[in-house]
Amino acid sequence: MGIQTLIQTSINSIKILDNQNFELISTEQTFTADRVIITSGGTPKLSGLKWIEDLGHKVVEPLPSLYTFNMPGNPVCELMGIVNENTTVKIEGTKLIADGPLLVTHWGMSGPAVLKLSAWGARILAEKQYKFNALVNWLHTQKDFQAQEKLEQFAGENPEKLVSTYNPFGLSKRLWLFLVNKSEIHEETRWKNLGRKNQNRLVNTLVNDCYPVNGKTTFKEEFVTAGGVDLSDVDFNTMQSKVVQGLFFAGEILDIDGITGGFNFQAAWTTGWIAGKNSGNNL
Ligand SMILES: Cc1cc2nc3c(=O)[nH]c(=O)nc-3n(C[C@H](O)[C@H](O)[C@H](O)COP(=O)(O)OP(=O)(O)OC[C@H]3O[C@@H](n4cnc5c(N)ncnc54)[C@H](O)[C@@H]3O)c2cc1C
């Protein structure tokens, strides 16, 4: 009731007037309002948040989140299209770790395990200028001694079979052959002739496989911004600014970013609902 919707109208500036009202200047006209909810979404540059700072708020530098890892020239890219369902990926020298399906692409690695790392590590990986080592455990959570035991048991049960074509872990044939080659095991080697050194190299490749990452690529065209309005400046019960009465925030303009799976939409909807409900109340 009494709501006017203006489309194709850009707000170019917001001023706080003396009597706690706001003046909004758009491309078309100037409005005054006693409540404003800002839901202008994410921005990739700090300069895009200057107007928020000018209103007295702290902002956290915006950075991209949800991207895939580039591994230029790495032979693993020949496996493009392969998905290893249960994989753990760590970032060397950090505490960052994530698990889930891993997809090999023609430029590197993607899939939920990688996307989660890009979200949780958005700031750390940006500081590293997207150059770091990804350590892949193709056997999910299995430790080296568990892999070792399984290999020994399998070798005992299948002595005449070729290492390069039979594996006890249910890994895809192409991935397994790649890992065997990477471990410098001859394709004609039989399980009974594997030997301790080969076995150790194979175990290391299976549970601690190192891939240098150099750069990132946007996942599909999805782009989520980590950073935005500092959460300490916002009352989460109402989504009202703690700095400016009558001003509310919702959605990706806030320093909230989620992993894939609808969490960013949910954050936008939930904060939008709270802001909408509370902006109608007496302050
Ligand atoms: C391709 C793509 C796929 C995505 N897929 C998913 C997904 O599957 N799941 C998920 O959870 N998240 C996904 N996201 C993220 C999700 O879309 C956002 O987190 C969410 O839309 C944020 O909502 P928002 O309303 O805060 O901002 P936005 O949806 O970005 O809306 C902001 C609006 O404000 C307008 N605006 C900005 N500045 C001004 C101004 N000065 N004056 C007037 N209007 C202005 C913009 O034009 C825009 O319409 C995806 C993002 C992209 C780009």
mmCIF file of C-alpha atoms and ligand atoms in Angstrom:
data_model
loop_
_atom_site.group_PDB
_atom_site.id
_atom_site.type_symbol
_atom_site.label_atom_id
_atom_site.label_comp_id
_atom_site.label_asym_id
_atom_site.label_seq_id
_atom_site.Cartn_x
_atom_site.Cartn_y
_atom_site.Cartn_z
ATOM 1 C CA MET A 1 0.000 0.000 0.000
ATOM 2 C CA GLY A 2 1.388 3.343 -1.006
ATOM 3 C CA ILE A 3 4.592 1.791 -2.266
ATOM 4 C CA GLN A 4 6.103 3.243 -5.365
ATOM 5 C CA THR A 5 8.569 1.101 -7.307
ATOM 6 C CA LEU A 6 11.070 2.872 -9.474
ATOM 7 C CA ILE A 7 13.013 0.766 -11.933
ATOM 8 C CA GLN A 8 16.054 1.756 -13.973
ATOM 9 C CA THR A 9 16.764 4.407 -11.361
ATOM 10 C CA SER A 10 20.217 4.673 -9.920
ATOM 11 C CA ILE A 11 20.840 6.302 -6.541
ATOM 12 C CA ASN A 12 23.911 8.464 -6.956
ATOM 13 C CA SER A 13 24.253 9.788 -3.412
ATOM 14 C CA ILE A 14 22.758 9.638 0.074
ATOM 15 C CA LYS A 15 22.981 12.487 2.545
ATOM 16 C CA ILE A 16 22.019 12.456 6.187
ATOM 17 C CA LEU A 17 19.863 15.522 6.856
ATOM 18 C CA ASP A 18 19.802 17.291 10.217
ATOM 19 C CA ASN A 19 16.353 16.085 11.200
ATOM 20 C CA GLN A 20 17.340 12.384 10.889
ATOM 21 C CA ASN A 21 15.934 12.155 7.410
ATOM 22 C CA PHE A 22 17.870 11.081 4.367
ATOM 23 C CA GLU A 23 18.167 12.730 1.033
ATOM 24 C CA LEU A 24 18.608 10.387 -1.895
ATOM 25 C CA ILE A 25 19.643 11.794 -5.209
ATOM 26 C CA SER A 26 18.863 9.599 -8.184
ATOM 27 C CA THR A 27 19.419 10.046 -11.871
ATOM 28 C CA GLU A 28 15.791 11.146 -12.162
ATOM 29 C CA GLN A 29 14.804 12.958 -8.979
ATOM 30 C CA THR A 30 15.622 13.703 -5.347
ATOM 31 C CA PHE A 31 13.761 11.945 -2.512
ATOM 32 C CA THR A 32 13.669 12.334 1.204
ATOM 33 C CA ALA A 33 13.083 9.328 3.445
ATOM 34 C CA ASP A 34 13.110 8.610 7.150
ATOM 35 C CA ARG A 35 14.311 5.036 6.617
ATOM 36 C CA VAL A 36 16.674 3.656 4.009
ATOM 37 C CA ILE A 37 17.604 0.014 3.389
ATOM 38 C CA ILE A 38 20.753 -0.367 1.331
ATOM 39 C CA THR A 39 20.788 -3.602 -0.694
ATOM 40 C CA SER A 40 23.103 -2.673 -3.547
ATOM 41 C CA GLY A 41 24.932 -6.014 -3.633
ATOM 42 C CA GLY A 42 28.627 -6.861 -3.806
ATOM 43 C CA THR A 43 31.323 -4.778 -5.430
ATOM 44 C CA PRO A 44 34.754 -6.016 -6.495
ATOM 45 C CA LYS A 45 36.567 -2.771 -5.589
ATOM 46 C CA LEU A 46 37.127 -0.892 -2.345
ATOM 47 C CA SER A 47 36.312 2.355 -4.179
ATOM 48 C CA GLY A 48 32.808 0.944 -4.758
ATOM 49 C CA LEU A 49 32.250 1.124 -0.980
ATOM 50 C CA LYS A 50 33.548 4.655 -0.446
ATOM 51 C CA TRP A 51 30.030 6.061 -0.149
ATOM 52 C CA ILE A 52 29.381 3.629 2.722
ATOM 53 C CA GLU A 53 32.556 4.843 4.417
ATOM 54 C CA ASP A 54 31.463 8.440 3.818
ATOM 55 C CA LEU A 55 28.316 7.638 5.820
ATOM 56 C CA GLY A 56 30.589 6.737 8.753
ATOM 57 C CA HIS A 57 30.844 2.954 8.433
ATOM 58 C CA LYS A 58 33.855 0.691 8.506
ATOM 59 C CA VAL A 59 34.204 -1.507 5.453
ATOM 60 C CA VAL A 60 36.134 -4.715 4.927
ATOM 61 C CA GLU A 61 38.070 -4.778 1.675
ATOM 62 C CA PRO A 62 36.052 -6.664 -0.965
ATOM 63 C CA LEU A 63 37.624 -9.734 -2.519
ATOM 64 C CA PRO A 64 36.344 -12.422 -4.845
ATOM 65 C CA SER A 65 35.146 -15.704 -3.380
ATOM 66 C CA LEU A 66 33.999 -18.892 -5.137
ATOM 67 C CA TYR A 67 36.575 -19.526 -7.814
ATOM 68 C CA THR A 68 38.490 -22.477 -9.206
ATOM 69 C CA PHE A 69 42.258 -23.081 -9.089
ATOM 70 C CA ASN A 70 44.458 -22.591 -12.164
ATOM 71 C CA MET A 71 47.283 -25.084 -12.701
ATOM 72 C CA PRO A 72 48.742 -23.953 -16.002
ATOM 73 C CA GLY A 73 50.602 -26.665 -17.896
ATOM 74 C CA ASN A 74 50.062 -29.292 -15.185
ATOM 75 C CA PRO A 75 49.621 -32.802 -16.681
ATOM 76 C CA VAL A 76 46.642 -33.366 -14.344
ATOM 77 C CA CYS A 77 44.612 -31.158 -16.729
ATOM 78 C CA GLU A 78 44.670 -34.105 -19.180
ATOM 79 C CA LEU A 79 42.162 -35.717 -16.800
ATOM 80 C CA MET A 80 39.620 -32.946 -17.462
ATOM 81 C CA GLY A 81 36.077 -34.024 -16.736
ATOM 82 C CA ILE A 82 37.063 -36.509 -14.038
ATOM 83 C CA VAL A 83 35.306 -36.188 -10.704
ATOM 84 C CA ASN A 84 36.756 -37.856 -7.628
ATOM 85 C CA GLU A 85 33.837 -38.019 -5.225
ATOM 86 C CA ASN A 86 35.496 -38.016 -1.819
ATOM 87 C CA THR A 87 38.578 -35.851 -1.819
ATOM 88 C CA THR A 88 40.277 -33.677 0.776
ATOM 89 C CA VAL A 89 42.239 -30.629 -0.306
ATOM 90 C CA LYS A 90 44.562 -28.603 1.934
ATOM 91 C CA ILE A 91 46.481 -25.425 1.254
ATOM 92 C CA GLU A 92 50.127 -25.969 2.159
ATOM 93 C CA GLY A 93 51.369 -23.765 4.996
ATOM 94 C CA THR A 94 47.856 -22.825 6.181
ATOM 95 C CA LYS A 95 45.089 -24.437 8.209
ATOM 96 C CA LEU A 96 42.742 -24.327 5.211
ATOM 97 C CA ILE A 97 41.179 -27.687 4.472
ATOM 98 C CA ALA A 98 37.976 -28.756 2.704
ATOM 99 C CA ASP A 99 36.518 -31.973 1.397
ATOM 100 C CA GLY A 100 33.960 -33.105 -1.144
ATOM 101 C CA PRO A 101 33.941 -33.954 -4.845
ATOM 102 C CA LEU A 102 36.902 -32.644 -6.852
ATOM 103 C CA LEU A 103 36.490 -31.913 -10.564
ATOM 104 C CA VAL A 104 39.538 -31.751 -12.833
ATOM 105 C CA THR A 105 39.116 -29.101 -15.530
ATOM 106 C CA HIS A 106 41.176 -28.197 -18.573
ATOM 107 C CA TRP A 107 42.710 -25.312 -16.572
ATOM 108 C CA GLY A 108 43.127 -26.943 -13.144
ATOM 109 C CA MET A 109 40.765 -28.032 -10.388
ATOM 110 C CA SER A 110 37.192 -27.163 -9.428
ATOM 111 C CA GLY A 111 34.258 -28.859 -7.682
ATOM 112 C CA PRO A 112 32.881 -28.342 -4.175
ATOM 113 C CA ALA A 113 36.150 -29.141 -2.351
ATOM 114 C CA VAL A 114 37.974 -26.378 -4.249
ATOM 115 C CA LEU A 115 35.111 -23.861 -4.190
ATOM 116 C CA LYS A 116 34.765 -24.227 -0.434
ATOM 117 C CA LEU A 117 38.494 -23.546 -0.028
ATOM 118 C CA SER A 118 38.201 -20.455 -2.229
ATOM 119 C CA ALA A 119 35.437 -19.166 0.035
ATOM 120 C CA TRP A 120 37.030 -20.009 3.378
ATOM 121 C CA GLY A 121 40.472 -18.907 2.182
ATOM 122 C CA ALA A 122 39.367 -15.834 0.175
ATOM 123 C CA ARG A 123 41.546 -13.435 2.150
ATOM 124 C CA ILE A 124 44.559 -15.706 2.754
ATOM 125 C CA LEU A 125 44.709 -16.839 -0.878
ATOM 126 C CA ALA A 126 44.398 -13.236 -2.116
ATOM 127 C CA GLU A 127 47.373 -12.318 0.105
ATOM 128 C CA LYS A 128 49.289 -15.133 -1.584
ATOM 129 C CA GLN A 129 48.274 -13.599 -4.931
ATOM 130 C CA TYR A 130 46.666 -16.927 -5.781
ATOM 131 C CA LYS A 131 50.053 -18.703 -5.839
ATOM 132 C CA PHE A 132 50.219 -21.647 -3.444
ATOM 133 C CA ASN A 133 50.411 -25.432 -3.281
ATOM 134 C CA ALA A 134 47.218 -27.488 -3.068
ATOM 135 C CA LEU A 135 47.727 -30.838 -1.319
ATOM 136 C CA VAL A 136 45.219 -33.418 -2.490
ATOM 137 C CA ASN A 137 44.228 -36.559 -0.616
ATOM 138 C CA TRP A 138 42.514 -38.643 -3.303
ATOM 139 C CA LEU A 139 41.456 -41.108 -0.586
ATOM 140 C CA HIS A 140 39.435 -38.550 1.388
ATOM 141 C CA THR A 141 40.420 -38.973 5.041
ATOM 142 C CA GLN A 142 42.613 -42.061 4.790
ATOM 143 C CA LYS A 143 46.027 -41.699 6.369
ATOM 144 C CA ASP A 144 49.222 -42.950 4.763
ATOM 145 C CA PHE A 145 49.439 -46.037 7.004
ATOM 146 C CA GLN A 146 45.845 -46.997 6.120
ATOM 147 C CA ALA A 147 46.580 -46.663 2.409
ATOM 148 C CA GLN A 148 49.751 -48.702 2.922
ATOM 149 C CA GLU A 149 47.857 -51.506 4.654
ATOM 150 C CA LYS A 150 45.242 -51.606 1.919
ATOM 151 C CA LEU A 151 47.885 -51.749 -0.819
ATOM 152 C CA GLU A 152 49.705 -54.595 0.935
ATOM 153 C CA GLN A 153 46.507 -56.575 1.373
ATOM 154 C CA PHE A 154 45.519 -55.993 -2.260
ATOM 155 C CA ALA A 155 48.987 -57.009 -3.477
ATOM 156 C CA GLY A 156 48.697 -60.240 -1.459
ATOM 157 C CA GLU A 157 45.306 -61.050 -2.988
ATOM 158 C CA ASN A 158 46.133 -60.003 -6.578
ATOM 159 C CA PRO A 159 49.836 -60.754 -7.085
ATOM 160 C CA GLU A 160 49.653 -61.346 -10.855
ATOM 161 C CA LYS A 161 47.516 -58.333 -11.721
ATOM 162 C CA LEU A 162 48.975 -55.137 -13.136
ATOM 163 C CA VAL A 163 49.301 -52.245 -10.704
ATOM 164 C CA SER A 164 48.349 -49.787 -13.452
ATOM 165 C CA THR A 165 44.939 -51.341 -14.112
ATOM 166 C CA TYR A 166 43.673 -52.585 -10.719
ATOM 167 C CA ASN A 167 43.295 -50.461 -7.633
ATOM 168 C CA PRO A 168 41.791 -51.214 -4.244
ATOM 169 C CA PHE A 169 40.315 -47.757 -3.663
ATOM 170 C CA GLY A 170 37.598 -47.572 -6.316
ATOM 171 C CA LEU A 171 39.348 -44.635 -8.024
ATOM 172 C CA SER A 172 38.494 -44.110 -11.690
ATOM 173 C CA LYS A 173 40.748 -45.961 -14.137
ATOM 174 C CA ARG A 174 42.106 -42.758 -15.735
ATOM 175 C CA LEU A 175 42.862 -41.145 -12.405
ATOM 176 C CA TRP A 176 44.523 -44.289 -11.062
ATOM 177 C CA LEU A 177 46.736 -44.662 -14.143
ATOM 178 C CA PHE A 178 47.708 -40.996 -13.855
ATOM 179 C CA LEU A 179 48.660 -41.436 -10.188
ATOM 180 C CA VAL A 180 50.628 -44.610 -10.933
ATOM 181 C CA ASN A 181 52.565 -42.779 -13.663
ATOM 182 C CA LYS A 182 53.115 -39.802 -11.384
ATOM 183 C CA SER A 183 54.581 -42.211 -8.817
ATOM 184 C CA GLU A 184 57.036 -43.366 -11.521
ATOM 185 C CA ILE A 185 55.784 -46.942 -11.467
ATOM 186 C CA HIS A 186 56.157 -48.791 -14.759
ATOM 187 C CA GLU A 187 52.783 -49.637 -16.317
ATOM 188 C CA GLU A 188 53.754 -53.328 -16.694
ATOM 189 C CA THR A 189 54.614 -53.755 -12.977
ATOM 190 C CA ARG A 190 52.642 -56.536 -11.275
ATOM 191 C CA TRP A 191 51.379 -56.149 -7.724
ATOM 192 C CA LYS A 192 53.745 -58.859 -6.471
ATOM 193 C CA ASN A 193 56.723 -56.839 -7.800
ATOM 194 C CA LEU A 194 55.701 -53.404 -6.552
ATOM 195 C CA GLY A 195 58.425 -53.160 -3.912
ATOM 196 C CA ARG A 196 58.726 -50.910 -0.893
ATOM 197 C CA LYS A 197 60.039 -47.745 -2.631
ATOM 198 C CA ASN A 198 57.347 -47.757 -5.307
ATOM 199 C CA GLN A 199 54.715 -48.431 -2.682
ATOM 200 C CA ASN A 200 55.875 -45.497 -0.552
ATOM 201 C CA ARG A 201 55.817 -43.151 -3.548
ATOM 202 C CA LEU A 202 52.351 -44.375 -4.511
ATOM 203 C CA VAL A 203 51.026 -43.855 -0.984
ATOM 204 C CA ASN A 204 52.430 -40.336 -0.922
ATOM 205 C CA THR A 205 50.819 -39.528 -4.271
ATOM 206 C CA LEU A 206 47.493 -40.902 -3.065
ATOM 207 C CA VAL A 207 47.250 -39.024 0.226
ATOM 208 C CA ASN A 208 49.507 -35.967 -0.168
ATOM 209 C CA ASP A 209 49.580 -35.097 -3.853
ATOM 210 C CA CYS A 210 51.038 -31.623 -4.427
ATOM 211 C CA TYR A 211 49.746 -29.283 -7.168
ATOM 212 C CA PRO A 212 51.162 -25.771 -7.620
ATOM 213 C CA VAL A 213 48.342 -23.279 -8.159
ATOM 214 C CA ASN A 214 48.937 -20.103 -10.118
ATOM 215 C CA GLY A 215 45.837 -17.948 -10.481
ATOM 216 C CA LYS A 216 42.100 -18.421 -10.284
ATOM 217 C CA THR A 217 39.152 -18.677 -12.642
ATOM 218 C CA THR A 218 35.595 -17.641 -11.905
ATOM 219 C CA PHE A 219 33.273 -20.588 -11.315
ATOM 220 C CA LYS A 220 30.734 -20.557 -14.172
ATOM 221 C CA GLU A 221 29.870 -16.861 -13.997
ATOM 222 C CA GLU A 222 29.139 -16.964 -10.356
ATOM 223 C CA PHE A 223 30.765 -14.235 -8.393
ATOM 224 C CA VAL A 224 30.430 -13.655 -4.702
ATOM 225 C CA THR A 225 32.123 -10.870 -2.803
ATOM 226 C CA ALA A 226 33.845 -11.480 0.510
ATOM 227 C CA GLY A 227 34.022 -8.154 2.355
ATOM 228 C CA GLY A 228 31.651 -5.201 2.504
ATOM 229 C CA VAL A 229 30.016 -3.353 5.393
ATOM 230 C CA ASP A 230 31.811 -4.329 8.603
ATOM 231 C CA LEU A 231 29.415 -6.509 10.607
ATOM 232 C CA SER A 232 30.379 -4.825 13.869
ATOM 233 C CA ASP A 233 28.624 -1.689 12.573
ATOM 234 C CA VAL A 234 25.291 -3.502 12.138
ATOM 235 C CA ASP A 235 22.714 -4.635 14.724
ATOM 236 C CA PHE A 236 21.781 -8.123 13.542
ATOM 237 C CA ASN A 237 18.484 -8.110 15.434
ATOM 238 C CA THR A 238 17.197 -5.372 13.156
ATOM 239 C CA MET A 239 19.871 -4.957 10.427
ATOM 240 C CA GLN A 240 20.006 -1.284 11.398
ATOM 241 C CA SER A 241 23.317 0.545 11.251
ATOM 242 C CA LYS A 242 24.820 1.172 14.682
ATOM 243 C CA VAL A 243 26.317 4.339 13.262
ATOM 244 C CA VAL A 244 23.351 5.985 11.507
ATOM 245 C CA GLN A 245 19.846 5.643 12.902
ATOM 246 C CA GLY A 246 17.219 4.821 10.287
ATOM 247 C CA LEU A 247 19.743 3.274 7.888
ATOM 248 C CA PHE A 248 19.578 -0.489 7.312
ATOM 249 C CA PHE A 249 21.666 -2.963 5.338
ATOM 250 C CA ALA A 250 20.825 -6.315 3.767
ATOM 251 C CA GLY A 251 22.358 -8.770 1.325
ATOM 252 C CA GLU A 252 25.748 -8.968 -0.227
ATOM 253 C CA ILE A 253 26.738 -5.385 0.602
ATOM 254 C CA LEU A 254 27.448 -6.860 4.053
ATOM 255 C CA ASP A 255 30.705 -8.652 4.865
ATOM 256 C CA ILE A 256 29.006 -12.037 4.502
ATOM 257 C CA ASP A 257 29.891 -14.649 1.918
ATOM 258 C CA GLY A 258 28.815 -18.235 1.828
ATOM 259 C CA ILE A 259 29.850 -21.348 -0.035
ATOM 260 C CA THR A 260 27.848 -22.614 -3.027
ATOM 261 C CA GLY A 261 24.509 -24.215 -2.322
ATOM 262 C CA GLY A 262 22.228 -21.194 -1.936
ATOM 263 C CA PHE A 263 23.811 -19.791 1.218
ATOM 264 C CA ASN A 264 24.396 -16.359 -0.368
ATOM 265 C CA PHE A 265 20.799 -16.131 -1.516
ATOM 266 C CA GLN A 266 19.664 -17.219 1.930
ATOM 267 C CA ALA A 267 21.811 -14.552 3.606
ATOM 268 C CA ALA A 268 20.337 -11.894 1.277
ATOM 269 C CA TRP A 269 16.747 -13.032 1.828
ATOM 270 C CA THR A 270 17.061 -13.390 5.597
ATOM 271 C CA THR A 271 18.791 -10.046 6.179
ATOM 272 C CA GLY A 272 16.351 -8.397 3.724
ATOM 273 C CA TRP A 273 13.363 -9.774 5.639
ATOM 274 C CA ILE A 274 14.742 -8.615 9.002
ATOM 275 C CA ALA A 275 15.606 -5.160 7.631
ATOM 276 C CA GLY A 276 12.210 -4.793 5.941
ATOM 277 C CA LYS A 277 10.300 -5.820 9.043
ATOM 278 C CA ASN A 278 12.264 -3.601 11.422
ATOM 279 C CA SER A 279 12.505 -0.532 9.244
ATOM 280 C CA GLY A 280 8.721 -0.258 9.569
ATOM 281 C CA ASN A 281 8.896 -0.135 13.366
ATOM 282 C CA ASN A 282 9.376 2.918 15.550
ATOM 283 C CA LEU A 283 13.054 3.384 16.232
HETATM 284 C C1 LIG B 1 26.023 -15.763 -11.972
HETATM 285 C C2 LIG B 1 25.773 -15.829 -10.488
HETATM 286 C C3 LIG B 1 25.256 -17.001 -9.943
HETATM 287 C C4 LIG B 1 25.009 -17.079 -8.569
HETATM 288 N N1 LIG B 1 24.519 -18.247 -8.058
HETATM 289 C C5 LIG B 1 24.290 -18.334 -6.734
HETATM 290 C C6 LIG B 1 23.751 -19.539 -6.181
HETATM 291 O O1 LIG B 1 23.505 -20.523 -6.884
HETATM 292 N N2 LIG B 1 23.504 -19.571 -4.851
HETATM 293 C C7 LIG B 1 23.760 -18.497 -4.040
HETATM 294 O O2 LIG B 1 23.495 -18.593 -2.834
HETATM 295 N N3 LIG B 1 24.270 -17.375 -4.517
HETATM 296 C C8 LIG B 1 24.541 -17.242 -5.846
HETATM 297 N N4 LIG B 1 25.055 -16.087 -6.342
HETATM 298 C C9 LIG B 1 25.236 -14.953 -5.411
HETATM 299 C C10 LIG B 1 23.865 -14.263 -5.227
HETATM 300 O O3 LIG B 1 23.314 -13.935 -6.485
HETATM 301 C C11 LIG B 1 24.037 -12.980 -4.412
HETATM 302 O O4 LIG B 1 24.667 -13.278 -3.162
HETATM 303 C C12 LIG B 1 22.684 -12.338 -4.128
HETATM 304 O O5 LIG B 1 22.003 -12.069 -5.347
HETATM 305 C C13 LIG B 1 22.875 -11.027 -3.382
HETATM 306 O O6 LIG B 1 21.644 -10.347 -3.342
HETATM 307 P P1 LIG B 1 21.601 -8.776 -3.136
HETATM 308 O O7 LIG B 1 20.146 -8.399 -3.295
HETATM 309 O O8 LIG B 1 22.312 -8.397 -1.900
HETATM 310 O O9 LIG B 1 22.448 -8.142 -4.335
HETATM 311 P P2 LIG B 1 22.199 -8.225 -5.896
HETATM 312 O O10 LIG B 1 21.417 -9.414 -6.286
HETATM 313 O O11 LIG B 1 23.543 -8.002 -6.491
HETATM 314 O O12 LIG B 1 21.273 -6.958 -6.188
HETATM 315 C C14 LIG B 1 21.751 -5.635 -6.000
HETATM 316 C C15 LIG B 1 20.882 -4.709 -6.836
HETATM 317 O O13 LIG B 1 21.158 -3.359 -6.469
HETATM 318 C C16 LIG B 1 21.241 -2.597 -7.639
HETATM 319 N N5 LIG B 1 22.079 -1.417 -7.342
HETATM 320 C C17 LIG B 1 23.395 -1.357 -7.042
HETATM 321 N N6 LIG B 1 23.800 -0.109 -6.839
HETATM 322 C C18 LIG B 1 22.699 0.683 -7.007
HETATM 323 C C19 LIG B 1 22.477 2.095 -6.936
HETATM 324 N N7 LIG B 1 23.447 2.959 -6.649
HETATM 325 N N8 LIG B 1 21.230 2.551 -7.189
HETATM 326 C C20 LIG B 1 20.202 1.701 -7.472
HETATM 327 N N9 LIG B 1 20.356 0.364 -7.546
HETATM 328 C C21 LIG B 1 21.589 -0.147 -7.321
HETATM 329 C C22 LIG B 1 21.867 -3.519 -8.659
HETATM 330 O O14 LIG B 1 21.600 -3.063 -9.968
HETATM 331 C C23 LIG B 1 21.171 -4.826 -8.325
HETATM 332 O O15 LIG B 1 19.945 -4.940 -9.005
HETATM 333 C C24 LIG B 1 25.313 -15.978 -7.706
HETATM 334 C C25 LIG B 1 25.840 -14.810 -8.256
HETATM 335 C C26 LIG B 1 26.073 -14.723 -9.635
HETATM 336 C C27 LIG B 1 26.666 -13.440 -10.184
#
